[in-house]
Amino acid sequence: LELLPFCSCAAMSRPVLAMRRSCCRLAGACSQRASSRFFAAESAQLRRKAAPQAAAPRYLQGFKQDEGRKFWHLRRDEAVAAAGGARPLVATSYLTQEETSRGESRAVKKFSFFESYQDYHSYIQFCIASGEVQGIDEMLLEDQERVLYFDLDCKTDVVSLKAISQQIVEVLSCYVQWFFLLDKRPFPVVLWSEQAEKFSVHVLFPEIQFPNHAGQMVYLPTLVQGMRLIEGKFSFLRALVDPFPYNKCQFFRGPYAAKLRPTGYDASTALVPRSLLRGDPLTAFIGYCNPDYKVGLPTLSEIVSQRASLRRQTTMERYCAGTTDDMVLWGDEFVKDSEADLLDLRNMHEVDQFAELLPHLNPLRASHYWSWFRVAGVAARLIKMYPALEQDVWQAFETWSQNFPRYCFFENRSMIEKAAERPNLPTVKLVEQLASFDNPLLEIRLGTPDDARMKGEPTPVELQQYLWERGWSAEMPSGQVLLAGGGPQQRQIIGVARARRTQEHFAA
């Protein structure tokens, strides 16, 4: 532990851009790696002893209802109820005494609202005039209208990207025009950050408006994934687009908003508008939808009918659920050259289904943070549901996760333990969708004993009776795998039944 503060612990990178890099070398002569998160609390204490953090301004510490000439609510639902309708909702961060794994004060959000976007803009102008740095985020709920927006950021080649930033925005505008079949190029509203260590730009298109989050997510997955079609000098555009700021409840930094650091607001991170549609300052807000600016949009089917190159991107539609998964999990880089085959997992225990499906995922997913994160959630759910089978779940997950070149036992164990604390964990169905997407020619049948009974196929009990009547005396425990077919009259076994615990095969 004494060595940890002096180790080089790489940060987690974005799932689309790079692989997980969260393991660190304990010493030069030691080849084993340990997870920085696994020792987070201990290493944070050592770092604080070596170099204490500077204290943040007092007005940023702790929750205060009256701050910055506004009344703030501790809970989001309180602010929503107080706003009572179409008023713009906002949030800002304050520091608590709770510490992060880095030994820094944890930032927590509090919530408020403005009477209108004009009132919101006037507040920002007052802050600028008084020399005050603010960090107010827009808060969009699921049913609120919004414009098309992108968050472009990158931590490498920052100087080069800033030099061609105007060209990047122009290429993005041309692509949006091409995608939505527009007659003229939509006007981009650009908000620029001056921070030296990161390329960070927000691009809004106020003329392209969506009625709510569901309407936005009809287009966004295909729109973002379609950027892979861009070739040549700007083929990296897809990698710049952050796929995460499209949640059902979305926080998005507003104009001139800065990020909160342990020592206060960092003015260099403030997003300064560089261009405005028709000089209207309200077009710098993603929730401001002026009907005078709105252009008509074709349906996704109409777009695909005229843009044949996008048809491959729309094959992911059956997997999309209006969440972050839509933007991250269904990339062409995961599609494998597979042969037509059938994987019948009906009547199989959930743990067995999980173990059977994982080998069919593209090995690249083990190095893709969001895929790894979501599959770990499935494993955590299975462990919570079937504690007696924890070792089986862990063995299946560990075998798959070892496809990551820098696999670390402690990192994976820590991830599953943390995932178990989250509500609404994903089911095995998500792994089945990943396997289906990665193997377009693979037909996967996933069901329950009740599904098989409705289709007239043998249940495990009927299979055991079938074998017993024919002199097959082998005992078959519950939870076996059954690959079977035939109608209720035929009862003809055409597959293989596998005992789950002993991995023993029986053929009939």
Short mmCIF file of C-alpha atoms in Angstrom, two decimals:
data_model
loop_
_atom_site.label_atom_id
_atom_site.label_comp_id
_atom_site.label_asym_id
_atom_site.label_seq_id
_atom_site.Cartn_x
_atom_site.Cartn_y
_atom_site.Cartn_z
CA LEU A 1 0.00 0.00 0.00
CA GLU A 2 2.89 2.38 0.64
CA LEU A 3 3.87 2.02 -3.02
CA LEU A 4 0.43 2.84 -4.40
CA PRO A 5 0.66 6.65 -4.27
CA PHE A 6 3.75 6.49 -6.49
CA CYS A 7 2.30 4.04 -9.04
CA SER A 8 1.13 5.20 -12.44
CA CYS A 9 -2.59 4.44 -12.44
CA ALA A 10 -4.12 5.10 -15.83
CA ALA A 11 -7.62 6.54 -15.94
CA MET A 12 -10.68 4.86 -17.37
CA SER A 13 -11.12 5.86 -21.00
CA ARG A 14 -14.33 6.23 -22.96
CA PRO A 15 -15.86 2.91 -24.06
CA VAL A 16 -15.90 3.78 -27.78
CA LEU A 17 -12.35 5.11 -27.88
CA ALA A 18 -10.20 2.76 -25.87
CA MET A 19 -9.86 -0.23 -23.61
CA ARG A 20 -9.98 -0.44 -19.86
CA ARG A 21 -6.80 0.74 -18.20
CA SER A 22 -7.42 0.59 -14.48
CA CYS A 23 -4.69 -1.83 -13.32
CA CYS A 24 -1.44 -0.60 -11.85
CA ARG A 25 1.96 -2.24 -11.24
CA LEU A 26 2.76 -2.54 -7.53
CA ALA A 27 6.53 -2.45 -8.02
CA GLY A 28 9.08 -2.60 -10.83
CA ALA A 29 10.12 -6.14 -10.00
CA CYS A 30 6.56 -7.34 -9.55
CA SER A 31 4.61 -8.47 -12.58
CA GLN A 32 1.21 -8.80 -10.92
CA ARG A 33 -1.31 -6.03 -11.23
CA ALA A 34 -3.91 -4.93 -8.72
CA SER A 35 -6.99 -2.83 -9.25
CA SER A 36 -6.68 0.79 -8.22
CA ARG A 37 -10.35 0.73 -7.25
CA PHE A 38 -9.83 -2.31 -5.01
CA PHE A 39 -7.39 -0.34 -2.84
CA ALA A 40 -9.13 3.01 -3.35
CA ALA A 41 -9.76 3.83 0.32
CA GLU A 42 -6.26 2.93 1.52
CA SER A 43 -4.44 4.71 -1.30
CA ALA A 44 -6.61 7.80 -0.83
CA GLN A 45 -5.58 8.01 2.82
CA LEU A 46 -1.90 7.75 1.92
CA ARG A 47 -2.20 10.42 -0.74
CA ARG A 48 -3.87 12.81 1.69
CA LYS A 49 -1.03 12.35 4.17
CA ALA A 50 1.56 13.06 1.48
CA ALA A 51 -0.17 16.03 -0.13
CA PRO A 52 -3.33 17.45 1.51
CA GLN A 53 -5.95 18.83 -0.88
CA ALA A 54 -6.55 22.56 -0.91
CA ALA A 55 -9.84 23.54 0.67
CA ALA A 56 -12.69 24.60 -1.59
CA PRO A 57 -14.47 27.93 -1.07
CA ARG A 58 -16.84 27.69 1.88
CA TYR A 59 -19.87 28.59 -0.20
CA LEU A 60 -19.37 25.40 -2.22
CA GLN A 61 -19.20 23.14 0.83
CA GLY A 62 -22.42 21.57 2.03
CA PHE A 63 -26.01 22.08 0.94
CA LYS A 64 -27.41 25.60 1.19
CA GLN A 65 -30.93 26.46 0.10
CA ASP A 66 -30.29 30.14 -0.60
CA GLU A 67 -27.18 30.50 -2.70
CA GLY A 68 -26.26 32.57 -5.72
CA ARG A 69 -29.54 34.54 -5.55
CA LYS A 70 -31.56 31.34 -6.07
CA PHE A 71 -33.55 28.95 -3.91
CA TRP A 72 -32.29 25.37 -4.24
CA HIS A 73 -33.91 22.03 -3.48
CA LEU A 74 -32.12 19.04 -2.06
CA ARG A 75 -34.22 16.57 -4.07
CA ARG A 76 -34.99 16.56 -7.77
CA ASP A 77 -38.68 15.74 -7.35
CA GLU A 78 -39.09 18.75 -5.05
CA ALA A 79 -37.75 21.07 -7.75
CA VAL A 80 -39.94 19.44 -10.42
CA ALA A 81 -43.04 19.88 -8.24
CA ALA A 82 -42.15 23.50 -7.45
CA ALA A 83 -41.55 24.31 -11.14
CA GLY A 84 -44.98 22.93 -11.96
CA GLY A 85 -44.77 22.74 -15.72
CA ALA A 86 -42.83 24.29 -18.57
CA ARG A 87 -40.27 26.22 -16.53
CA PRO A 88 -36.60 25.39 -17.27
CA LEU A 89 -35.17 23.02 -14.67
CA VAL A 90 -31.53 23.38 -13.62
CA ALA A 91 -29.02 21.77 -11.29
CA THR A 92 -25.65 22.68 -9.83
CA SER A 93 -23.07 20.86 -7.73
CA TYR A 94 -21.75 21.35 -4.23
CA LEU A 95 -19.08 19.48 -2.27
CA THR A 96 -19.79 17.14 0.63
CA GLN A 97 -17.58 15.72 3.36
CA GLU A 98 -17.82 12.30 1.74
CA GLU A 99 -14.69 11.45 -0.25
CA THR A 100 -14.17 9.82 -3.63
CA SER A 101 -11.64 7.06 -4.35
CA ARG A 102 -9.15 9.82 -5.21
CA GLY A 103 -9.44 11.35 -1.76
CA GLU A 104 -11.37 14.38 -3.05
CA SER A 105 -14.64 15.75 -1.73
CA ARG A 106 -17.60 14.20 -3.48
CA ALA A 107 -19.77 16.52 -5.59
CA VAL A 108 -23.57 16.21 -5.22
CA LYS A 109 -26.26 18.01 -7.20
CA LYS A 110 -29.01 20.28 -5.97
CA PHE A 111 -31.93 21.49 -8.04
CA SER A 112 -33.89 24.61 -8.94
CA PHE A 113 -35.68 26.28 -11.88
CA PHE A 114 -36.06 29.57 -13.74
CA GLU A 115 -39.27 31.28 -14.77
CA SER A 116 -38.21 31.15 -18.43
CA TYR A 117 -35.15 30.73 -20.61
CA GLN A 118 -34.96 34.50 -20.87
CA ASP A 119 -34.76 34.63 -17.07
CA TYR A 120 -32.05 31.93 -17.20
CA HIS A 121 -30.06 33.99 -19.73
CA SER A 122 -30.43 37.17 -17.64
CA TYR A 123 -29.07 35.31 -14.60
CA ILE A 124 -26.00 34.23 -16.59
CA GLN A 125 -25.42 37.80 -17.81
CA PHE A 126 -25.60 39.06 -14.23
CA CYS A 127 -22.98 36.49 -13.18
CA ILE A 128 -20.69 37.59 -16.02
CA ALA A 129 -21.10 41.27 -15.16
CA SER A 130 -20.30 40.62 -11.49
CA GLY A 131 -17.29 38.43 -12.30
CA GLU A 132 -18.88 35.35 -10.74
CA VAL A 133 -18.16 31.89 -12.17
CA GLN A 134 -21.22 29.61 -12.16
CA GLY A 135 -21.71 25.93 -12.94
CA ILE A 136 -25.41 25.55 -13.70
CA ASP A 137 -26.55 22.56 -15.77
CA GLU A 138 -29.74 22.31 -17.73
CA MET A 139 -31.90 19.41 -16.56
CA LEU A 140 -34.13 17.78 -19.17
CA LEU A 141 -36.80 15.31 -18.06
CA GLU A 142 -38.02 12.49 -20.25
CA ASP A 143 -41.14 14.29 -21.50
CA GLN A 144 -39.47 17.63 -22.29
CA GLU A 145 -38.75 18.85 -25.79
CA ARG A 146 -35.15 19.36 -26.85
CA VAL A 147 -32.96 20.23 -29.85
CA LEU A 148 -30.30 18.07 -31.47
CA TYR A 149 -27.01 18.41 -29.58
CA PHE A 150 -23.58 16.78 -29.47
CA ASP A 151 -20.81 16.77 -26.90
CA LEU A 152 -17.43 16.50 -28.64
CA ASP A 153 -14.45 15.82 -26.43
CA CYS A 154 -11.02 14.21 -26.53
CA LYS A 155 -7.96 14.25 -24.27
CA THR A 156 -5.37 13.43 -26.95
CA ASP A 157 -4.06 15.61 -29.79
CA VAL A 158 -5.80 18.58 -28.18
CA VAL A 159 -3.77 21.23 -30.01
CA SER A 160 -4.34 19.63 -33.42
CA LEU A 161 -8.07 19.25 -32.83
CA LYS A 162 -8.46 22.85 -31.72
CA ALA A 163 -6.66 24.00 -34.87
CA ILE A 164 -9.28 22.30 -37.09
CA SER A 165 -12.27 22.76 -34.76
CA GLN A 166 -14.15 24.93 -37.26
CA GLN A 167 -13.74 22.28 -39.96
CA ILE A 168 -14.92 19.59 -37.55
CA VAL A 169 -18.12 21.54 -36.91
CA GLU A 170 -18.64 22.06 -40.65
CA VAL A 171 -18.25 18.34 -41.36
CA LEU A 172 -20.69 17.55 -38.56
CA SER A 173 -23.19 20.04 -40.03
CA CYS A 174 -22.85 18.49 -43.48
CA TYR A 175 -23.40 15.02 -42.05
CA VAL A 176 -26.54 16.15 -40.16
CA GLN A 177 -27.88 17.69 -43.37
CA TRP A 178 -27.17 14.48 -45.30
CA PHE A 179 -28.73 12.27 -42.64
CA PHE A 180 -31.98 14.22 -42.24
CA LEU A 181 -32.41 14.79 -46.00
CA LEU A 182 -32.42 18.58 -45.52
CA ASP A 183 -32.31 21.06 -48.41
CA LYS A 184 -29.83 23.34 -46.68
CA ARG A 185 -27.20 22.91 -44.02
CA PRO A 186 -28.51 23.42 -40.45
CA PHE A 187 -26.89 26.21 -38.48
CA PRO A 188 -24.59 24.96 -35.68
CA VAL A 189 -24.53 26.77 -32.34
CA VAL A 190 -21.06 26.16 -30.91
CA LEU A 191 -20.05 26.44 -27.26
CA TRP A 192 -16.29 26.33 -26.77
CA SER A 193 -14.14 25.49 -23.75
CA GLU A 194 -10.65 26.99 -23.40
CA GLN A 195 -9.19 24.29 -21.15
CA ALA A 196 -5.74 23.28 -22.34
CA GLU A 197 -5.76 19.61 -21.37
CA LYS A 198 -8.93 18.64 -23.22
CA PHE A 199 -10.77 19.32 -26.47
CA SER A 200 -14.34 20.07 -25.35
CA VAL A 201 -17.00 21.53 -27.63
CA HIS A 202 -20.81 21.46 -27.47
CA VAL A 203 -22.62 21.71 -30.81
CA LEU A 204 -26.37 22.40 -30.93
CA PHE A 205 -28.72 22.45 -33.93
CA PRO A 206 -31.74 24.55 -32.81
CA GLU A 207 -33.56 23.93 -36.12
CA ILE A 208 -33.77 20.18 -35.46
CA GLN A 209 -36.19 19.65 -32.59
CA PHE A 210 -37.62 16.59 -30.86
CA PRO A 211 -40.83 16.47 -28.78
CA ASN A 212 -39.33 14.37 -25.97
CA HIS A 213 -36.63 11.82 -25.14
CA ALA A 214 -38.41 9.01 -26.99
CA GLY A 215 -38.62 11.12 -30.14
CA GLN A 216 -34.93 11.92 -29.84
CA MET A 217 -33.92 8.27 -29.47
CA VAL A 218 -35.78 7.27 -32.63
CA TYR A 219 -32.99 8.94 -34.61
CA LEU A 220 -29.94 9.19 -32.32
CA PRO A 221 -28.62 5.59 -32.37
CA THR A 222 -28.66 5.42 -36.17
CA LEU A 223 -27.41 9.02 -36.48
CA VAL A 224 -24.40 8.46 -34.22
CA GLN A 225 -23.50 4.99 -35.46
CA GLY A 226 -23.84 6.23 -39.05
CA MET A 227 -20.88 8.53 -38.48
CA ARG A 228 -18.70 5.48 -39.04
CA LEU A 229 -19.47 5.94 -42.73
CA ILE A 230 -17.45 9.17 -42.79
CA GLU A 231 -14.15 8.48 -44.51
CA GLY A 232 -10.97 10.39 -45.12
CA LYS A 233 -9.47 13.12 -42.97
CA PHE A 234 -12.44 13.37 -40.61
CA SER A 235 -13.16 9.68 -40.13
CA PHE A 236 -12.38 10.21 -36.43
CA LEU A 237 -15.57 12.25 -35.91
CA ARG A 238 -17.48 9.29 -34.47
CA ALA A 239 -14.79 8.86 -31.84
CA LEU A 240 -15.17 12.49 -30.73
CA VAL A 241 -18.89 12.21 -30.05
CA ASP A 242 -19.67 11.38 -26.44
CA PRO A 243 -22.46 8.74 -26.57
CA PHE A 244 -23.60 9.23 -22.97
CA PRO A 245 -25.45 12.58 -22.59
CA TYR A 246 -28.77 11.22 -23.88
CA ASN A 247 -30.41 9.82 -20.74
CA LYS A 248 -34.07 10.06 -19.82
CA CYS A 249 -33.10 12.60 -17.17
CA GLN A 250 -30.18 14.48 -18.70
CA PHE A 251 -27.88 17.09 -17.17
CA PHE A 252 -26.06 19.25 -19.71
CA ARG A 253 -23.84 22.20 -18.91
CA GLY A 254 -25.40 25.48 -19.90
CA PRO A 255 -23.73 28.54 -21.46
CA TYR A 256 -20.72 29.85 -19.51
CA ALA A 257 -21.06 26.97 -17.02
CA ALA A 258 -17.78 25.74 -15.54
CA LYS A 259 -16.85 22.42 -13.94
CA LEU A 260 -16.55 22.13 -10.19
CA ARG A 261 -13.08 21.11 -8.97
CA PRO A 262 -11.98 20.31 -5.39
CA THR A 263 -10.73 23.89 -5.11
CA GLY A 264 -13.77 25.54 -6.70
CA TYR A 265 -15.05 26.30 -10.18
CA ASP A 266 -12.46 26.03 -12.97
CA ALA A 267 -13.05 29.08 -15.19
CA SER A 268 -11.06 27.54 -18.06
CA THR A 269 -13.78 24.87 -18.47
CA ALA A 270 -16.60 27.40 -18.98
CA LEU A 271 -18.51 26.85 -22.23
CA VAL A 272 -18.50 30.15 -24.13
CA PRO A 273 -20.91 30.52 -27.11
CA ARG A 274 -19.05 31.20 -30.36
CA SER A 275 -22.03 31.29 -32.70
CA LEU A 276 -25.77 31.80 -32.21
CA LEU A 277 -28.66 31.15 -34.58
CA ARG A 278 -29.96 34.55 -35.81
CA GLY A 279 -28.10 36.15 -32.90
CA ASP A 280 -30.58 34.63 -30.44
CA PRO A 281 -28.73 33.88 -27.14
CA LEU A 282 -31.46 31.43 -26.12
CA THR A 283 -30.40 29.04 -28.89
CA ALA A 284 -27.42 28.12 -26.69
CA PHE A 285 -29.80 26.07 -24.48
CA ILE A 286 -30.65 22.50 -25.48
CA GLY A 287 -34.15 22.77 -24.01
CA TYR A 288 -35.12 25.95 -25.87
CA CYS A 289 -37.29 25.03 -28.85
CA ASN A 290 -38.52 27.99 -30.89
CA PRO A 291 -41.15 26.83 -33.40
CA ASP A 292 -40.05 29.60 -35.79
CA TYR A 293 -36.69 27.85 -36.19
CA LYS A 294 -38.01 24.30 -36.52
CA VAL A 295 -37.57 22.33 -39.74
CA GLY A 296 -39.61 19.28 -40.69
CA LEU A 297 -37.94 15.90 -40.24
CA PRO A 298 -38.53 12.75 -42.28
CA THR A 299 -39.25 9.46 -40.55
CA LEU A 300 -36.40 7.05 -39.98
CA SER A 301 -37.89 4.70 -42.58
CA GLU A 302 -37.85 7.48 -45.16
CA ILE A 303 -34.24 8.26 -44.30
CA VAL A 304 -33.14 4.65 -44.66
CA SER A 305 -35.02 4.24 -47.94
CA GLN A 306 -32.93 7.05 -49.46
CA ARG A 307 -29.68 6.36 -47.60
CA ALA A 308 -28.93 2.73 -48.39
CA SER A 309 -25.61 2.87 -46.51
CA LEU A 310 -27.54 3.41 -43.26
CA ARG A 311 -29.54 0.19 -43.53
CA ARG A 312 -26.91 -1.78 -41.64
CA GLN A 313 -27.13 0.72 -38.79
CA THR A 314 -30.88 0.29 -38.45
CA THR A 315 -30.57 -3.45 -37.86
CA MET A 316 -29.91 -2.51 -34.23
CA GLU A 317 -33.45 -1.15 -33.85
CA ARG A 318 -34.75 -4.34 -32.28
CA TYR A 319 -32.13 -4.02 -29.55
CA CYS A 320 -32.72 -0.35 -28.72
CA ALA A 321 -34.58 0.58 -25.54
CA GLY A 322 -34.08 4.34 -25.36
CA THR A 323 -31.10 4.14 -23.00
CA THR A 324 -27.34 4.69 -23.06
CA ASP A 325 -26.99 1.12 -24.34
CA ASP A 326 -28.43 2.23 -27.68
CA MET A 327 -25.53 4.61 -28.24
CA VAL A 328 -22.69 2.38 -27.08
CA LEU A 329 -23.35 -1.36 -27.35
CA TRP A 330 -24.41 -1.77 -30.96
CA GLY A 331 -21.34 -0.85 -32.98
CA ASP A 332 -20.25 -2.45 -36.25
CA GLU A 333 -16.86 -3.24 -34.76
CA PHE A 334 -18.47 -6.05 -32.75
CA VAL A 335 -20.11 -7.84 -35.69
CA LYS A 336 -18.31 -11.11 -36.48
CA ASP A 337 -18.15 -13.20 -39.63
CA SER A 338 -20.21 -16.11 -38.39
CA GLU A 339 -21.85 -19.09 -40.02
CA ALA A 340 -25.55 -19.88 -39.87
CA ASP A 341 -26.19 -21.87 -36.71
CA LEU A 342 -28.76 -22.54 -34.00
CA LEU A 343 -28.22 -22.13 -30.26
CA ASP A 344 -31.23 -23.54 -28.42
CA LEU A 345 -31.20 -22.56 -24.74
CA ARG A 346 -34.81 -23.24 -23.84
CA ASN A 347 -35.52 -25.07 -20.57
CA MET A 348 -32.03 -24.09 -19.41
CA HIS A 349 -31.23 -22.62 -16.03
CA GLU A 350 -30.42 -18.89 -16.19
CA VAL A 351 -26.89 -19.48 -14.97
CA ASP A 352 -26.34 -22.04 -17.73
CA GLN A 353 -27.77 -19.67 -20.33
CA PHE A 354 -25.33 -17.00 -19.14
CA ALA A 355 -22.37 -19.41 -19.37
CA GLU A 356 -23.40 -20.63 -22.83
CA LEU A 357 -23.93 -17.15 -24.29
CA LEU A 358 -20.70 -15.47 -23.15
CA PRO A 359 -18.37 -17.39 -25.53
CA HIS A 360 -20.48 -16.15 -28.45
CA LEU A 361 -19.76 -12.49 -27.67
CA ASN A 362 -17.08 -10.76 -29.69
CA PRO A 363 -13.86 -10.98 -27.62
CA LEU A 364 -13.43 -7.23 -28.17
CA ARG A 365 -16.31 -6.64 -25.78
CA ALA A 366 -14.14 -7.71 -22.85
CA SER A 367 -11.94 -4.69 -23.66
CA HIS A 368 -14.96 -2.41 -24.19
CA TYR A 369 -15.79 -0.74 -20.90
CA TRP A 370 -19.55 -0.38 -21.30
CA SER A 371 -19.98 -4.00 -22.49
CA TRP A 372 -17.88 -5.22 -19.58
CA PHE A 373 -19.82 -2.98 -17.18
CA ARG A 374 -23.20 -4.26 -18.37
CA VAL A 375 -22.24 -7.95 -18.44
CA ALA A 376 -20.91 -7.54 -14.90
CA GLY A 377 -24.37 -6.26 -13.98
CA VAL A 378 -25.93 -9.46 -15.34
CA ALA A 379 -23.47 -11.54 -13.32
CA ALA A 380 -24.26 -9.56 -10.16
CA ARG A 381 -27.98 -10.12 -10.65
CA LEU A 382 -27.53 -13.87 -11.07
CA ILE A 383 -25.42 -14.06 -7.93
CA LYS A 384 -28.10 -12.21 -5.96
CA MET A 385 -30.81 -14.53 -7.28
CA TYR A 386 -28.87 -17.80 -6.94
CA PRO A 387 -26.32 -17.47 -4.09
CA ALA A 388 -25.60 -21.21 -4.17
CA LEU A 389 -24.40 -20.89 -7.77
CA GLU A 390 -22.12 -17.90 -7.19
CA GLN A 391 -19.00 -19.85 -8.11
CA ASP A 392 -20.53 -20.97 -11.44
CA VAL A 393 -21.46 -17.40 -12.34
CA TRP A 394 -18.07 -16.07 -11.35
CA GLN A 395 -16.23 -18.77 -13.30
CA ALA A 396 -18.21 -18.00 -16.48
CA PHE A 397 -17.70 -14.24 -16.12
CA GLU A 398 -14.00 -14.57 -15.28
CA THR A 399 -13.33 -16.84 -18.27
CA TRP A 400 -14.96 -14.32 -20.61
CA SER A 401 -13.35 -11.25 -19.01
CA GLN A 402 -9.89 -12.74 -19.46
CA ASN A 403 -10.16 -11.76 -23.13
CA PHE A 404 -9.08 -8.33 -21.88
CA PRO A 405 -5.26 -8.21 -22.28
CA ARG A 406 -4.81 -6.50 -18.91
CA TYR A 407 -7.27 -8.67 -17.03
CA CYS A 408 -7.19 -8.21 -13.25
CA PHE A 409 -8.98 -10.50 -10.81
CA PHE A 410 -9.47 -7.80 -8.17
CA GLU A 411 -10.87 -5.32 -10.68
CA ASN A 412 -13.51 -7.77 -11.89
CA ARG A 413 -14.45 -8.88 -8.39
CA SER A 414 -14.79 -5.25 -7.31
CA MET A 415 -16.97 -4.42 -10.30
CA ILE A 416 -19.43 -7.25 -9.56
CA GLU A 417 -19.59 -6.30 -5.88
CA LYS A 418 -20.36 -2.70 -6.75
CA ALA A 419 -22.90 -3.72 -9.38
CA ALA A 420 -24.80 -5.77 -6.79
CA GLU A 421 -25.63 -2.51 -4.97
CA ARG A 422 -27.39 -1.02 -7.99
CA PRO A 423 -31.14 -1.38 -8.64
CA ASN A 424 -32.63 -2.65 -11.91
CA LEU A 425 -29.76 -4.87 -12.96
CA PRO A 426 -29.90 -6.29 -16.52
CA THR A 427 -31.05 -9.84 -17.17
CA VAL A 428 -29.62 -12.65 -19.29
CA LYS A 429 -31.73 -11.26 -22.12
CA LEU A 430 -29.15 -8.49 -22.57
CA VAL A 431 -26.35 -11.02 -23.09
CA GLU A 432 -28.57 -12.84 -25.60
CA GLN A 433 -29.07 -9.57 -27.50
CA LEU A 434 -25.32 -8.91 -27.53
CA ALA A 435 -24.63 -12.42 -28.85
CA SER A 436 -27.33 -12.04 -31.54
CA PHE A 437 -25.94 -8.69 -32.64
CA ASP A 438 -22.36 -9.97 -32.76
CA ASN A 439 -23.43 -13.07 -34.75
CA PRO A 440 -26.05 -12.01 -37.32
CA LEU A 441 -26.43 -15.56 -38.68
CA LEU A 442 -26.77 -17.20 -35.27
CA GLU A 443 -30.35 -17.99 -34.21
CA ILE A 444 -30.68 -18.02 -30.43
CA ARG A 445 -33.73 -19.50 -28.77
CA LEU A 446 -34.15 -18.30 -25.22
CA GLY A 447 -37.14 -19.35 -23.16
CA THR A 448 -38.55 -21.03 -20.06
CA PRO A 449 -40.10 -24.43 -19.38
CA ASP A 450 -43.52 -22.81 -19.72
CA ASP A 451 -42.59 -21.54 -23.20
CA ALA A 452 -41.57 -25.06 -24.20
CA ARG A 453 -44.76 -26.55 -22.82
CA MET A 454 -46.89 -24.13 -24.84
CA LYS A 455 -45.02 -25.20 -27.97
CA GLY A 456 -45.58 -28.87 -27.17
CA GLU A 457 -41.92 -29.66 -26.52
CA PRO A 458 -40.69 -31.93 -23.70
CA THR A 459 -40.10 -30.39 -20.29
CA PRO A 460 -37.27 -31.69 -18.07
CA VAL A 461 -39.68 -33.94 -16.15
CA GLU A 462 -41.11 -35.34 -19.38
CA LEU A 463 -37.61 -35.90 -20.73
CA GLN A 464 -36.64 -37.85 -17.60
CA GLN A 465 -39.78 -39.96 -17.92
CA TYR A 466 -39.04 -40.53 -21.63
CA LEU A 467 -35.55 -41.80 -20.84
CA TRP A 468 -36.76 -43.94 -17.92
CA GLU A 469 -39.37 -45.69 -20.05
CA ARG A 470 -36.64 -46.68 -22.52
CA GLY A 471 -34.39 -48.15 -19.87
CA TRP A 472 -32.18 -45.11 -19.43
CA SER A 473 -31.52 -45.13 -15.69
CA ALA A 474 -29.32 -42.05 -15.43
CA GLU A 475 -30.48 -39.53 -12.87
CA MET A 476 -30.89 -36.03 -14.30
CA PRO A 477 -30.91 -33.18 -11.76
CA SER A 478 -33.11 -30.14 -12.15
CA GLY A 479 -31.87 -27.18 -14.15
CA GLN A 480 -30.54 -29.28 -17.02
CA VAL A 481 -30.07 -28.00 -20.54
CA LEU A 482 -32.53 -29.36 -23.06
CA LEU A 483 -32.18 -29.08 -26.81
CA ALA A 484 -35.38 -30.61 -28.05
CA GLY A 485 -37.97 -30.48 -30.81
CA GLY A 486 -41.06 -32.24 -32.08
CA GLY A 487 -44.75 -31.93 -31.34
CA PRO A 488 -46.69 -33.16 -28.31
CA GLN A 489 -47.56 -36.41 -30.05
CA GLN A 490 -44.10 -37.27 -31.30
CA ARG A 491 -42.05 -36.55 -28.15
CA GLN A 492 -39.00 -37.07 -30.28
CA ILE A 493 -35.74 -35.89 -28.77
CA ILE A 494 -33.44 -34.53 -31.46
CA GLY A 495 -30.86 -32.70 -29.36
CA VAL A 496 -28.68 -33.17 -26.33
CA ALA A 497 -29.58 -32.91 -22.65
CA ARG A 498 -26.77 -31.76 -20.42
CA ALA A 499 -26.75 -32.04 -16.63
CA ARG A 500 -25.91 -28.58 -15.34
CA ARG A 501 -23.78 -29.49 -12.34
CA THR A 502 -21.75 -32.38 -13.75
CA GLN A 503 -21.51 -31.21 -17.38
CA GLU A 504 -22.36 -34.82 -18.29
CA HIS A 505 -23.91 -35.40 -21.72
CA PHE A 506 -26.73 -37.74 -22.56
CA ALA A 507 -27.86 -38.55 -26.11
CA ALA A 508 -31.23 -39.98 -27.04
#
